[in-house]
XYZ file of C-alpha atoms in Angstrom:
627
model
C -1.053 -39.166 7.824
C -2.835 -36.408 5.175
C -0.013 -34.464 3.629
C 0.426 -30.797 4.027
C 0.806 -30.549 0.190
C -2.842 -32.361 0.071
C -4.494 -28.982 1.282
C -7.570 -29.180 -0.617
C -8.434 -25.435 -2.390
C -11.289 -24.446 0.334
C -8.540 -24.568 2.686
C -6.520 -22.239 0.682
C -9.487 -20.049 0.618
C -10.018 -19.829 3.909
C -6.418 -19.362 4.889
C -6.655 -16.427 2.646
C -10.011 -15.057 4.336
C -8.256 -15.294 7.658
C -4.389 -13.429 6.243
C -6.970 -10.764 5.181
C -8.760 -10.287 8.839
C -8.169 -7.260 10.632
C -5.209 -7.563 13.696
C -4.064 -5.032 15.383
C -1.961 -2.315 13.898
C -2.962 -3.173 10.209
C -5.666 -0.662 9.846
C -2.924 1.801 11.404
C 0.167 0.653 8.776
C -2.761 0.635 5.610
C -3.560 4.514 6.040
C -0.483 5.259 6.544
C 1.236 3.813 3.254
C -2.129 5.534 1.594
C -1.309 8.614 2.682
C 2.806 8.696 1.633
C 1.703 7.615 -1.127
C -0.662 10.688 -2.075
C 1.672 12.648 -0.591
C 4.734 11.262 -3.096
C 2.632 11.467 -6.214
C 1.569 15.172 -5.458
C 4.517 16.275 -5.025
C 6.071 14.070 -8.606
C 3.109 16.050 -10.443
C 4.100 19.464 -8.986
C 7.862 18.988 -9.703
C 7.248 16.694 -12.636
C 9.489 14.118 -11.665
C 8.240 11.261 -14.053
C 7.582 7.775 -13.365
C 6.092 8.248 -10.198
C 4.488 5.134 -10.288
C 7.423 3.488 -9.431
C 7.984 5.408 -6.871
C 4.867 4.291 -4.960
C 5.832 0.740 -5.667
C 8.962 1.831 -3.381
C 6.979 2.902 -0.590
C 4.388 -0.088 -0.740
C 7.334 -2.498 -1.146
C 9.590 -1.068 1.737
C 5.818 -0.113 4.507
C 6.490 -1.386 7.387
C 4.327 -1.218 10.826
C 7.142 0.237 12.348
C 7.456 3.815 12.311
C 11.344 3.709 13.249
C 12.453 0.981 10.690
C 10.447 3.292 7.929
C 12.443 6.194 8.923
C 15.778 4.352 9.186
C 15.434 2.192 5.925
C 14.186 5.034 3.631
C 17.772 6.741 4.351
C 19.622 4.108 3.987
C 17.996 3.189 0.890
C 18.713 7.259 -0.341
C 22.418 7.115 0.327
C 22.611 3.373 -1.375
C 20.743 4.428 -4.543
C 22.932 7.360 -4.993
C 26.078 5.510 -4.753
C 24.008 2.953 -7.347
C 23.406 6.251 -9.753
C 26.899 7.652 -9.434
C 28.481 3.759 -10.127
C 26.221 3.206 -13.565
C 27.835 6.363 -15.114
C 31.130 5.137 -15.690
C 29.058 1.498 -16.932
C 27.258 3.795 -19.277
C 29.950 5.179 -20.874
C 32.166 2.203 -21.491
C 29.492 0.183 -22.668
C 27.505 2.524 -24.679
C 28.771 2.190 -27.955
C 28.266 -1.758 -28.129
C 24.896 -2.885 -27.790
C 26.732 -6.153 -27.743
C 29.255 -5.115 -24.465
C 25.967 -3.598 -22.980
C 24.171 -6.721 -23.515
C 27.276 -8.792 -21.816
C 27.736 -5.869 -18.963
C 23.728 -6.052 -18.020
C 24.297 -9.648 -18.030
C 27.468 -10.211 -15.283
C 26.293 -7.571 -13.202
C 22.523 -9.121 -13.134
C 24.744 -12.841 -11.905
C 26.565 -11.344 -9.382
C 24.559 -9.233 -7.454
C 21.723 -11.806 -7.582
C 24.180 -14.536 -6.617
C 25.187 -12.390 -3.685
C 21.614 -11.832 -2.363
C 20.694 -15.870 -2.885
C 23.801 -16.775 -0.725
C 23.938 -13.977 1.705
C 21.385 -12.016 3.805
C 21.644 -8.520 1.175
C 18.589 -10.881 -0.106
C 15.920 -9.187 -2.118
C 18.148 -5.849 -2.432
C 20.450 -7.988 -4.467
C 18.120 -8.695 -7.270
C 16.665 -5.037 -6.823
C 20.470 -3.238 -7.506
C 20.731 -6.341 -10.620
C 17.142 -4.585 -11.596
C 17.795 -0.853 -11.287
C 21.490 -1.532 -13.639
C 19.570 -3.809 -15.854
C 16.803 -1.393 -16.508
C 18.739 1.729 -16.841
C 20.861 0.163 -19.260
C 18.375 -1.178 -20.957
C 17.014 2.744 -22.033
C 20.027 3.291 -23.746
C 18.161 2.439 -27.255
C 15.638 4.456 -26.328
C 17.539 8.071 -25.448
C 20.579 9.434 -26.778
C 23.655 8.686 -23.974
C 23.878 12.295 -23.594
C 20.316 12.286 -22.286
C 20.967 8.825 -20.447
C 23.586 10.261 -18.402
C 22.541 13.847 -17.334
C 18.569 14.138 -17.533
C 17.664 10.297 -17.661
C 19.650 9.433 -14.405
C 18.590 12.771 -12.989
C 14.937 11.420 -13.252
C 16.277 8.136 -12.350
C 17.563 9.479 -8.659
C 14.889 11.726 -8.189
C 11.994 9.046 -9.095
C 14.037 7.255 -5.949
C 14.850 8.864 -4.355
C 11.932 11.567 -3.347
C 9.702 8.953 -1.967
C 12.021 7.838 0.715
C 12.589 11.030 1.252
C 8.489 11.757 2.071
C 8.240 8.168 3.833
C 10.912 9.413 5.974
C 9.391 12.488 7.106
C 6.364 11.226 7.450
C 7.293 8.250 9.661
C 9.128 10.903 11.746
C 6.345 12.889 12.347
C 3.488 9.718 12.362
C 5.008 6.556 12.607
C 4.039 4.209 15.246
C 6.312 4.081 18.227
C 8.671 1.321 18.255
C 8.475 0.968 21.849
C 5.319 0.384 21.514
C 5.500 -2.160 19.453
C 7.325 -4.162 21.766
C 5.114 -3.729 24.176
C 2.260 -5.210 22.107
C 4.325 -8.044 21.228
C 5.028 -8.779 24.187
C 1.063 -8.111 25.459
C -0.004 -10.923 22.680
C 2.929 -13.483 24.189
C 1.425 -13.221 27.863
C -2.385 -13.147 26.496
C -1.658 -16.388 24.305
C 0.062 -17.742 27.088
C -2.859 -17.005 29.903
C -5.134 -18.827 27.288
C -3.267 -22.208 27.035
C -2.634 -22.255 31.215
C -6.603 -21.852 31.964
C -7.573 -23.135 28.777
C -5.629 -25.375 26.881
C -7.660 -25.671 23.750
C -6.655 -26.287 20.369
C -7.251 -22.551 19.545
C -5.055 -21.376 22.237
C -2.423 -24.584 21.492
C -1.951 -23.105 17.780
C -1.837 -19.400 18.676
C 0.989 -20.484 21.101
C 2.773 -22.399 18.373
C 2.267 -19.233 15.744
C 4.091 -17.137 17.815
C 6.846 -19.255 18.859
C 7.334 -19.985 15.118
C 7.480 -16.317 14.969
C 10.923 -16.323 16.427
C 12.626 -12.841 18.193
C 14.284 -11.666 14.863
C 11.092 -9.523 14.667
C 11.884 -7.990 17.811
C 15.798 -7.982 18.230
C 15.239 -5.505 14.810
C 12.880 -3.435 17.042
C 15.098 -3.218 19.375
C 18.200 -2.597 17.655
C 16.370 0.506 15.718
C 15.785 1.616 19.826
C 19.141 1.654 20.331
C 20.072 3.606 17.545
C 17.564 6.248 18.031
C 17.894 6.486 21.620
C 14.327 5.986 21.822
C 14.303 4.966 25.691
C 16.762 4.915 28.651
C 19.844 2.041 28.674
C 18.256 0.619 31.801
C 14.951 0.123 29.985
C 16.581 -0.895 26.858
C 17.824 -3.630 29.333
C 14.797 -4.524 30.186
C 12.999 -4.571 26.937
C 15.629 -7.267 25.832
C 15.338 -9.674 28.373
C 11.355 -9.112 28.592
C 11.738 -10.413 25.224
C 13.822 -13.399 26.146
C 11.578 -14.106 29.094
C 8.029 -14.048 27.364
C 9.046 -16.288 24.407
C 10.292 -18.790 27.482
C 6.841 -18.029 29.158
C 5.132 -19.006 25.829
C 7.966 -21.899 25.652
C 6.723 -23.120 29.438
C 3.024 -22.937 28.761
C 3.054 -24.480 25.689
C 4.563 -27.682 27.776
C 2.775 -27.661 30.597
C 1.930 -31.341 31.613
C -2.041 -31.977 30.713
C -2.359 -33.521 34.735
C -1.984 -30.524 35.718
C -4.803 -29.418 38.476
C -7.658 -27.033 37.278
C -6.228 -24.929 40.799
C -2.585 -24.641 39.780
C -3.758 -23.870 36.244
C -5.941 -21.415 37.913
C -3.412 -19.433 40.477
C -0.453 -19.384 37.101
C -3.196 -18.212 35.028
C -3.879 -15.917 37.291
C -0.098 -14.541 37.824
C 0.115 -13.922 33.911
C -3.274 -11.955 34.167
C -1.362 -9.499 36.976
C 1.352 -9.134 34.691
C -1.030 -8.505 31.732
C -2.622 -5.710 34.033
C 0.431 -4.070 35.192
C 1.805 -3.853 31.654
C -1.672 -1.950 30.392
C -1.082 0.016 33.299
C 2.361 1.001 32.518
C 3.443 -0.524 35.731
C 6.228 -2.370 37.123
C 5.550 -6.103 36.756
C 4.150 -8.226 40.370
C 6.435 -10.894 41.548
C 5.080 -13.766 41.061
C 4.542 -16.168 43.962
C 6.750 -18.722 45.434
C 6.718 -22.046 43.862
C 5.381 -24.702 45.492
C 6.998 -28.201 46.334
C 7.051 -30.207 43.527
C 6.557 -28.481 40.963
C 7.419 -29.629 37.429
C 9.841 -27.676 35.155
C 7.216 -26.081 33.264
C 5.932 -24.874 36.188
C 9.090 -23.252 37.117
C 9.833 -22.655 33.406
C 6.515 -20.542 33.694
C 7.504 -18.927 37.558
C 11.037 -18.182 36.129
C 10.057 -16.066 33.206
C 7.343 -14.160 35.359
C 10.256 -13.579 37.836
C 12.972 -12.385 34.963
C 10.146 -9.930 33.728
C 9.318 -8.883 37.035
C 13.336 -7.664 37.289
C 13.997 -9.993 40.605
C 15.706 -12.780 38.954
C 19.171 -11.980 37.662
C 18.738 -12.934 33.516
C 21.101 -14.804 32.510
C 19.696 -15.979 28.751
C 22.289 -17.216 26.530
C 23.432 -15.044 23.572
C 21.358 -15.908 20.032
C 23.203 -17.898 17.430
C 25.788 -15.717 15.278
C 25.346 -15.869 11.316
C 27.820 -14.685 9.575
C 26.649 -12.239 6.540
C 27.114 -15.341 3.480
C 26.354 -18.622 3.620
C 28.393 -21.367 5.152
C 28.483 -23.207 1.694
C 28.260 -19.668 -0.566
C 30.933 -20.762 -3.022
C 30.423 -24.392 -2.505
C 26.325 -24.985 -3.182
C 25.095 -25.120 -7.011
C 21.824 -23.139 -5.829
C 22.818 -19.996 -5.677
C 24.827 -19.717 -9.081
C 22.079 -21.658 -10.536
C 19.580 -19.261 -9.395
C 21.580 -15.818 -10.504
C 21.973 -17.800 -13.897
C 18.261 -18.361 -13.999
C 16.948 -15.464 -13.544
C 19.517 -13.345 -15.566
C 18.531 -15.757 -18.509
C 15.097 -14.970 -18.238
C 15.343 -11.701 -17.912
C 17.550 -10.908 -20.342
C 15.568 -13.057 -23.136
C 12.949 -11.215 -21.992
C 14.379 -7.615 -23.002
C 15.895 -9.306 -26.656
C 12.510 -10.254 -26.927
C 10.824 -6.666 -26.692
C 13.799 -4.956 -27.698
C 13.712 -6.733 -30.347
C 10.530 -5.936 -31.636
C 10.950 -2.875 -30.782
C 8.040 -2.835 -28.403
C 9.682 -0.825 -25.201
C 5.732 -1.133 -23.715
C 6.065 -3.977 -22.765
C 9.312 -3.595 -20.428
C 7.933 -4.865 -17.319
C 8.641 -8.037 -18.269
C 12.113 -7.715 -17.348
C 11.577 -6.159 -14.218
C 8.711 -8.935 -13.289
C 11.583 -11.572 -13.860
C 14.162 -9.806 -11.127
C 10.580 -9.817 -8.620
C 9.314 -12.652 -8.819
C 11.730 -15.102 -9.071
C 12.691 -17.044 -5.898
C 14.595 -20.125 -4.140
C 12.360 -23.195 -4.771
C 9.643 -23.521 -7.869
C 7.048 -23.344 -5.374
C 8.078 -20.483 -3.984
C 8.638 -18.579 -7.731
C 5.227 -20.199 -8.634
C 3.581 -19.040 -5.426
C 4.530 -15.407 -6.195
C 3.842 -16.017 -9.490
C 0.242 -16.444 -8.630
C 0.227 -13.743 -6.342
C 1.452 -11.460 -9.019
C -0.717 -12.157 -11.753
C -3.555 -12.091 -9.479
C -2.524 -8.985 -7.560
C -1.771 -7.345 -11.677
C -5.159 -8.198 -12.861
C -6.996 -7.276 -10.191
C -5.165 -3.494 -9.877
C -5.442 -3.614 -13.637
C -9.331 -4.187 -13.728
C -9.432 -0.675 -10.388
C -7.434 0.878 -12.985
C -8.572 0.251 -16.031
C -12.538 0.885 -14.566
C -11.096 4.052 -13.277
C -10.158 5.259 -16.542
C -13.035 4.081 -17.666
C -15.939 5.574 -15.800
C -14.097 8.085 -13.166
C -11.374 9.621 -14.878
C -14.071 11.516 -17.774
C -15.249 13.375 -14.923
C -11.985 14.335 -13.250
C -10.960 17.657 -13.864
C -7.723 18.349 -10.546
C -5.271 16.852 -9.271
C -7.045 16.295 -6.115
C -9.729 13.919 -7.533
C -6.892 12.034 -8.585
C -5.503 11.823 -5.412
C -8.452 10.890 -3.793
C -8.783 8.115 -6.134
C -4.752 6.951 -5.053
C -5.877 7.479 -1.714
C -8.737 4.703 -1.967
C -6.960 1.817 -3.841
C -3.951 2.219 -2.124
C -5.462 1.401 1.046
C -6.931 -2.225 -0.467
C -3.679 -2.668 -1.452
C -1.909 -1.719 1.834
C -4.290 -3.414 3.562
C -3.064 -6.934 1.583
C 0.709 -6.044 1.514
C 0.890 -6.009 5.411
C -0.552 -9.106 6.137
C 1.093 -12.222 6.266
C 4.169 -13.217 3.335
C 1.500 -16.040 2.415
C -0.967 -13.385 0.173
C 1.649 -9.649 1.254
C 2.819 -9.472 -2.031
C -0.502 -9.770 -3.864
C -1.076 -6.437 -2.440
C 2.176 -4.914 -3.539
C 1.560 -5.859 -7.193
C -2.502 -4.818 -6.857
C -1.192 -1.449 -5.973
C 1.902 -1.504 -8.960
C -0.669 -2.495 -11.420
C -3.104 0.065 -10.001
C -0.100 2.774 -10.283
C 1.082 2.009 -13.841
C -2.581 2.057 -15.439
C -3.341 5.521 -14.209
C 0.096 7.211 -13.382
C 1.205 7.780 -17.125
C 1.812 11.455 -16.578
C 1.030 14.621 -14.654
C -2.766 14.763 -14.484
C -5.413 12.386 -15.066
C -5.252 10.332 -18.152
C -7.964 8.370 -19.790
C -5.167 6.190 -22.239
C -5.548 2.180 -21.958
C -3.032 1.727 -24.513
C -0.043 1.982 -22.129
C -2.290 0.126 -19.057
C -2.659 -2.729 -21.866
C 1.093 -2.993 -22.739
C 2.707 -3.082 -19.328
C -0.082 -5.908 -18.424
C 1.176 -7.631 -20.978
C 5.025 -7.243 -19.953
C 4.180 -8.828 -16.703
C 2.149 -11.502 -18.048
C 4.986 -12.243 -20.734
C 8.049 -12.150 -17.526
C 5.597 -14.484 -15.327
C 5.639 -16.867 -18.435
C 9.418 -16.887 -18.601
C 10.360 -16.707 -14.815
C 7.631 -19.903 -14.924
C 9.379 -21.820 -17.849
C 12.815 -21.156 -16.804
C 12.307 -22.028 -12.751
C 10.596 -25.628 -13.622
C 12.604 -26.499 -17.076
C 16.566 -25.376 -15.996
C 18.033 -26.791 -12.895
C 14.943 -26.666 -10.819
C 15.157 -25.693 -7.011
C 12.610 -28.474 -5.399
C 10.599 -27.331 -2.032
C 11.487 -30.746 -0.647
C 15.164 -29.489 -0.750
C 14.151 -26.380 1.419
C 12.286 -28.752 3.617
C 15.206 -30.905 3.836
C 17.852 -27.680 4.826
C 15.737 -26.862 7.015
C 15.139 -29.552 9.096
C 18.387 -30.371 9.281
C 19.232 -27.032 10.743
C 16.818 -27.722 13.223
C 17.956 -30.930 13.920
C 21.588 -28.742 14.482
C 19.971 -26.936 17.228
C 18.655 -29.166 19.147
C 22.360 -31.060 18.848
C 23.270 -27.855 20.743
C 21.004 -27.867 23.091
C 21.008 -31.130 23.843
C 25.089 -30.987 24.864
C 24.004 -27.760 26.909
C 24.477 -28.526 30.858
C 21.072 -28.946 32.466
C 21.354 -26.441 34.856
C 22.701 -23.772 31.821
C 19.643 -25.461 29.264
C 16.896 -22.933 30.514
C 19.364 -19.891 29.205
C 19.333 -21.277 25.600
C 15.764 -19.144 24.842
C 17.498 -17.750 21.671
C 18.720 -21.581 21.126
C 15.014 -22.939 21.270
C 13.679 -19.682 18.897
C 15.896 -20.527 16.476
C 14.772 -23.881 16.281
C 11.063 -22.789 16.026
C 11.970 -20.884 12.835
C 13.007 -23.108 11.274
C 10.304 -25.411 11.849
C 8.082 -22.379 10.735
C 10.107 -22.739 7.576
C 9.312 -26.493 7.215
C 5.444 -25.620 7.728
C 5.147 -22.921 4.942
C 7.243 -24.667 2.628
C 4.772 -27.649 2.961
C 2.203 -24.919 2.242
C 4.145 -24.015 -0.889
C 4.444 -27.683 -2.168
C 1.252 -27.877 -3.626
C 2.146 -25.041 -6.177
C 4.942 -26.893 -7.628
C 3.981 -28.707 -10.893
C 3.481 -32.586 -10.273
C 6.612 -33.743 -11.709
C 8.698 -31.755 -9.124
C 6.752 -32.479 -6.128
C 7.869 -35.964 -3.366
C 6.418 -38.690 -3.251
C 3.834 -38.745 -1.061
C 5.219 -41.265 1.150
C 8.413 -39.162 1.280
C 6.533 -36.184 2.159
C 4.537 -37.789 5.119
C 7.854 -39.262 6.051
C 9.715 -35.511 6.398
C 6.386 -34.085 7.911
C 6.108 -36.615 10.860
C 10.198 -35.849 11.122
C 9.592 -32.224 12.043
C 6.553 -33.619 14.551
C 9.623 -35.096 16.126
C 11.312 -32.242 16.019
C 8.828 -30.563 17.666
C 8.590 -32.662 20.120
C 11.987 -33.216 21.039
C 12.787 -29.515 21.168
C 10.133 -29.157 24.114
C 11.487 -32.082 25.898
C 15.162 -31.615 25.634
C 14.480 -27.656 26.801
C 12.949 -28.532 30.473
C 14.741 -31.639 30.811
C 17.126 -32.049 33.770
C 18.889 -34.830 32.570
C 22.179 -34.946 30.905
C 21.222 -35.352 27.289
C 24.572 -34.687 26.293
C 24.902 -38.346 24.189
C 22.244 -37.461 22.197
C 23.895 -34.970 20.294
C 26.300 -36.800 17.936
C 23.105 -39.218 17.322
C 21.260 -35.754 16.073
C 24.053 -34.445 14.285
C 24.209 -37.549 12.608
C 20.569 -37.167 12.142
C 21.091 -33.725 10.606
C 23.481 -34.864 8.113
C 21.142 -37.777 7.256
C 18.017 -35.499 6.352
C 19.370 -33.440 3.635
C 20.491 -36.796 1.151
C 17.494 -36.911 -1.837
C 17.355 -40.335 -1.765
C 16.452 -40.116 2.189
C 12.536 -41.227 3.534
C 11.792 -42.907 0.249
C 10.184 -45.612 1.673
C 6.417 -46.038 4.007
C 7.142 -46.784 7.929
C 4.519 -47.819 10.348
C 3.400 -45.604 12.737
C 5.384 -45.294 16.303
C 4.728 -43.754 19.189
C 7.888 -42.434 21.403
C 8.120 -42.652 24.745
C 11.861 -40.848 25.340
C 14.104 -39.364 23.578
C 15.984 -42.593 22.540
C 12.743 -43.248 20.805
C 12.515 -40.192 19.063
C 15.671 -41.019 17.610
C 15.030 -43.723 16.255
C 11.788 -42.779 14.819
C 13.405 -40.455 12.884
C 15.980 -43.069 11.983
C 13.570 -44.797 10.694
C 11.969 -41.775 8.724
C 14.961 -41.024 6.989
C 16.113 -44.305 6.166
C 12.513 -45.098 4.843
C 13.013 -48.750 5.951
C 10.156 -50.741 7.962
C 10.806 -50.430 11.425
């Protein structure tokens, strides 16, 4: 079995020619970032409110296809950075005469608020507050305090704060519905689904499975930003949430459905999901579906079910998802997280001794590239890595060409915006694809931004282009050095968490009654995640430097365990059985997974034939003894 972190490199090329292909909406999300952007810049050059590149790194990193999340976000992002202003003051002036204190201050506040976005879900916006502290601090050298604390953080909230203020508006007045949204979502479910009941090819097999790796978080956020708006009527809202339930058990059903099936019942189910398609690009009520016919198997029904929940004549009675709580289970109890705060503080703050002390403020952005780009696992840090230096030097090279041979013959403002207008729509266009290449296009557009953003009209200066380069360059070295070298964060470890959570689930639904089983939908998503989680990670394997990356026996052994997974999830959902004993075995199982010393060993291919055999496939797997 060929390794997922085997993918030869035309492979990774043509992954990224397809994460670049048009989809719908994309085209839709690219002008609009272009435009707020414009819009921000014009306004930072009327009012002079400096550093406006920065502020269209905001609205890149924060675009979103939805036009309600961009409105809600922006807001709550204006209220949490001035709370974040008003809390540095006192900071400033208790720390200011020290450089020493100020050192050890920028230092505990960079641990702890990365430490509580690695173990909770604040996430990114952990290591963004440890930025914005860090860096303001940071220009104390540079400005007397006086300055620091009335003009400096004046600029400060207004750089901030003024593009969320524009992305708001602007999503207000032209951001795409969130309604529908949903709708299209759930369009794409029935479509993919219509295509593996008539024609069950490989093509349709894999869009099924990318959208049930998908999950409903996605949509439960769509439909929570509904709620809050008051964008529909409560008995729609209704239905919207268990048309999402119902199309991800469609997908679930069809997905399943037995391969000796007859072309004719393919024919009349592909046909019922075709009615619904119609009704839905109609704006109509969806058909019942008709009545099942003797015999049937569960994916049948599965599939006659779901039509019938969306069509509003079956009572829904879907299961509520999981509850996480907002940290971690093991938050105070698992190494990674302090030793990831602890990494990247070090590196960052090496990074500004380093510049500071050579008193070569240019090159700043290494800090800041150090709170960005680093990450859980090596791979991932490395992955990003390589999407930020490539994304850097390719907005680099639009904007060092634009100073080059456009800027000489700008003479307005508007040229200039014309110019933003242009580049920010390639890199729009890459930051709302998928997470394998969307940050590329975040850092093409920063890069872009910083080259020719140095002021309030056009400028035709390299020097300052050249040094901030260089400060990303010199934080990708150090994020690099200090992610592989100091208590490094293996993907295999992600692989392993992740299974095991899977392995969880299906413990769960497993003990679930069979009569109750077909309610767990949210159950069965969650266990698709994850197993989306255990396919990219696989992706990001093959980034990690040699030394940190499995065996390759070990790695086959995990990636046939999440085949079982797989496998077992479909089963165990349409079974009718009590399966009930099988879920201390996969608990067991679960616990099992995560141990490093676990599938060390080559076992001979097996075929199961139940769900005892499953088990003890996997038993096999993990124990890496010969079966």
């Amino acid at each position: 079995m060929a390794s997922n972190a085997d993918i030869p490199n035309m492979s990774m090329l043509r992954q990224i020619v397809l994460d670049l292909a048009p989809f719908p909406g994309r085209a839709g999300t690219t002008w609009r970032t272009a435009a707020i952007c414009t819009l921000a810049v014009t306004i930072a050059m009327m009012f002079q409110i400096p550093e406006s590149a920065i502020s269209c790194y905001l609205i890149i990193f924060l675009m979103k296809a939805d036009g309600s999340e961009n409105t809600i976000i922006p807001i709550a992002a204006a209220f949490a950075i001035t709370l974040l202003v008003a809390m540095i003051v006192p900071i400033l002036q208790w720390s200011v005469e020290s450089p020493l204190l100020r050192l050890l201050v920028m230092t505990g506040v960079s641990i702890v608020f990365l430490f509580i976005g690695a173990a909770s879900k604040l996430g990114e916006a952990g290591g963004i507050v440890a930025l914005i502290i860090a860096f303001v601090l940071s220009l104390v050298n540079q400005v007397p305090i006086g300055g620091v604390i009335s003009t400096g953080l004046r600029y400060a909230w207004e750089m901030a704060i003024m593009p969320m203020i524009v992305m708001a508006a602007f999503n207000l007045c032209f951001g795409r519905s969130t309604v529908s949204l949903l709708r299209e979502g759930m369009r794409q479910r029935l479509v993919a689904a219509r295509d593996v009941v008539l024609a069950n090819s490989q093509d349709a097999q894999e869009r099924v499975r990318e959208l049930l790796h998908q999950g409903n978080d996605e949509a439960n956020k769509r439909i929570m930003f509904v709620r809050l708006l008051h964008l529909t009527s409560r008995d729609a809202l209704r239905q919207i949430e268990v048309d999402v339930l119902a199309s991800y058990q469609l997908l679930l059903a069809a997905r399943a459905l037995p391969a000796e099936i007859s072309d004719a019942t393919r024919a009349v189910l592909g046909a019922e999901i075709s009615a619904a398609i119609d009704a839905l690009d109609a704006g109509n009520a969806m058909p019942q579906p008709q009545a099942m016919r003797e015999g049937s198997s569960a994916t049948e029904r599965g599939i006659h079910h779901a039509l019938a929940t969306m069509a509003g004549n079956v009572e829904a009675d879907f299961a509520a998802a999981p509850k996480d709580t907002f940290f971690a289970p093991d938050a105070l109890t698992n190494p990674r997280y302090q030793g990831f705060a602890l990494k990247t503080t070090l590196a960052a703050m090496l990074c500004y001794v380093f510049y500071a002390g050579i008193n070569w403020q240019g090159i700043h952005t290494a800090m800041i590239t150090c709170y960005v780009a680093s990450l859980g696992t090596a791979g991932e840090t490395i992955h990003k890595l390589c999407l930020r230096i490539g994304g850097c030097l390719i907005g680099a090279a639009l904007g060092i060409s634009s100073i080059m041979f456009l800027m000489p013959h700008m003479d307005s403002i508007g040229h200039l915006m014309l110019l933003l207008f242009a580049v920010t729509c390639i890199a729009a266009w890459v930051s709302s694809g998928d997470e394998r290449i969307a940050y590329a296009g975040v850092q093409i557009g920063l890069a872009f931004y910083l080259t020719i953003l140095q002021g309030f009209a056009p400028t035709i200066d390299t020097d300052t282009a050249r040094d901030r380069i260089i400060g990303i360059l010199v934080g990708n070295l150090a994020i690099y050095f200090v992610s592989t070298m100091i208590w490094p964060v293996t993907v295999e470890s992600s692989i392993r968490t992740s299974l095991s959570k899977a392995l969880k689930g299906l413990a769960v639904l497993a003990s679930t009654r069979p009569d109750k089983r077909g309610a767990m939908v949210a159950q069965v998503a969650d266990i698709e995640t994850q197993l989306d989680a255990v396919s990219r990670n696989f992706q990001l394997m093959s980034f990690e430097p040699k030394a940190l990356q499995p065996a390759k026996t070990i790695g086959n052994n995990l990636q046939e365990i999440a085949e079982q997974v797989a496998s077992l999830d479909k089963e165990i959902y349409f079974s009718q059985e009590d399966l009930s004993y099988l879920s201390l075995p996969l608990t067991r199982l679960a616990e099992k997974v995560t141990a490093s010393d676990a599938c060390g060993t080559d076992v001979p291919e097996a075929s199961p034939e139940s769900h005892t055999m499953s088990l003890e496939r996997m038993e096999q797997l993990i124990a890496g003894k010969e079966a």
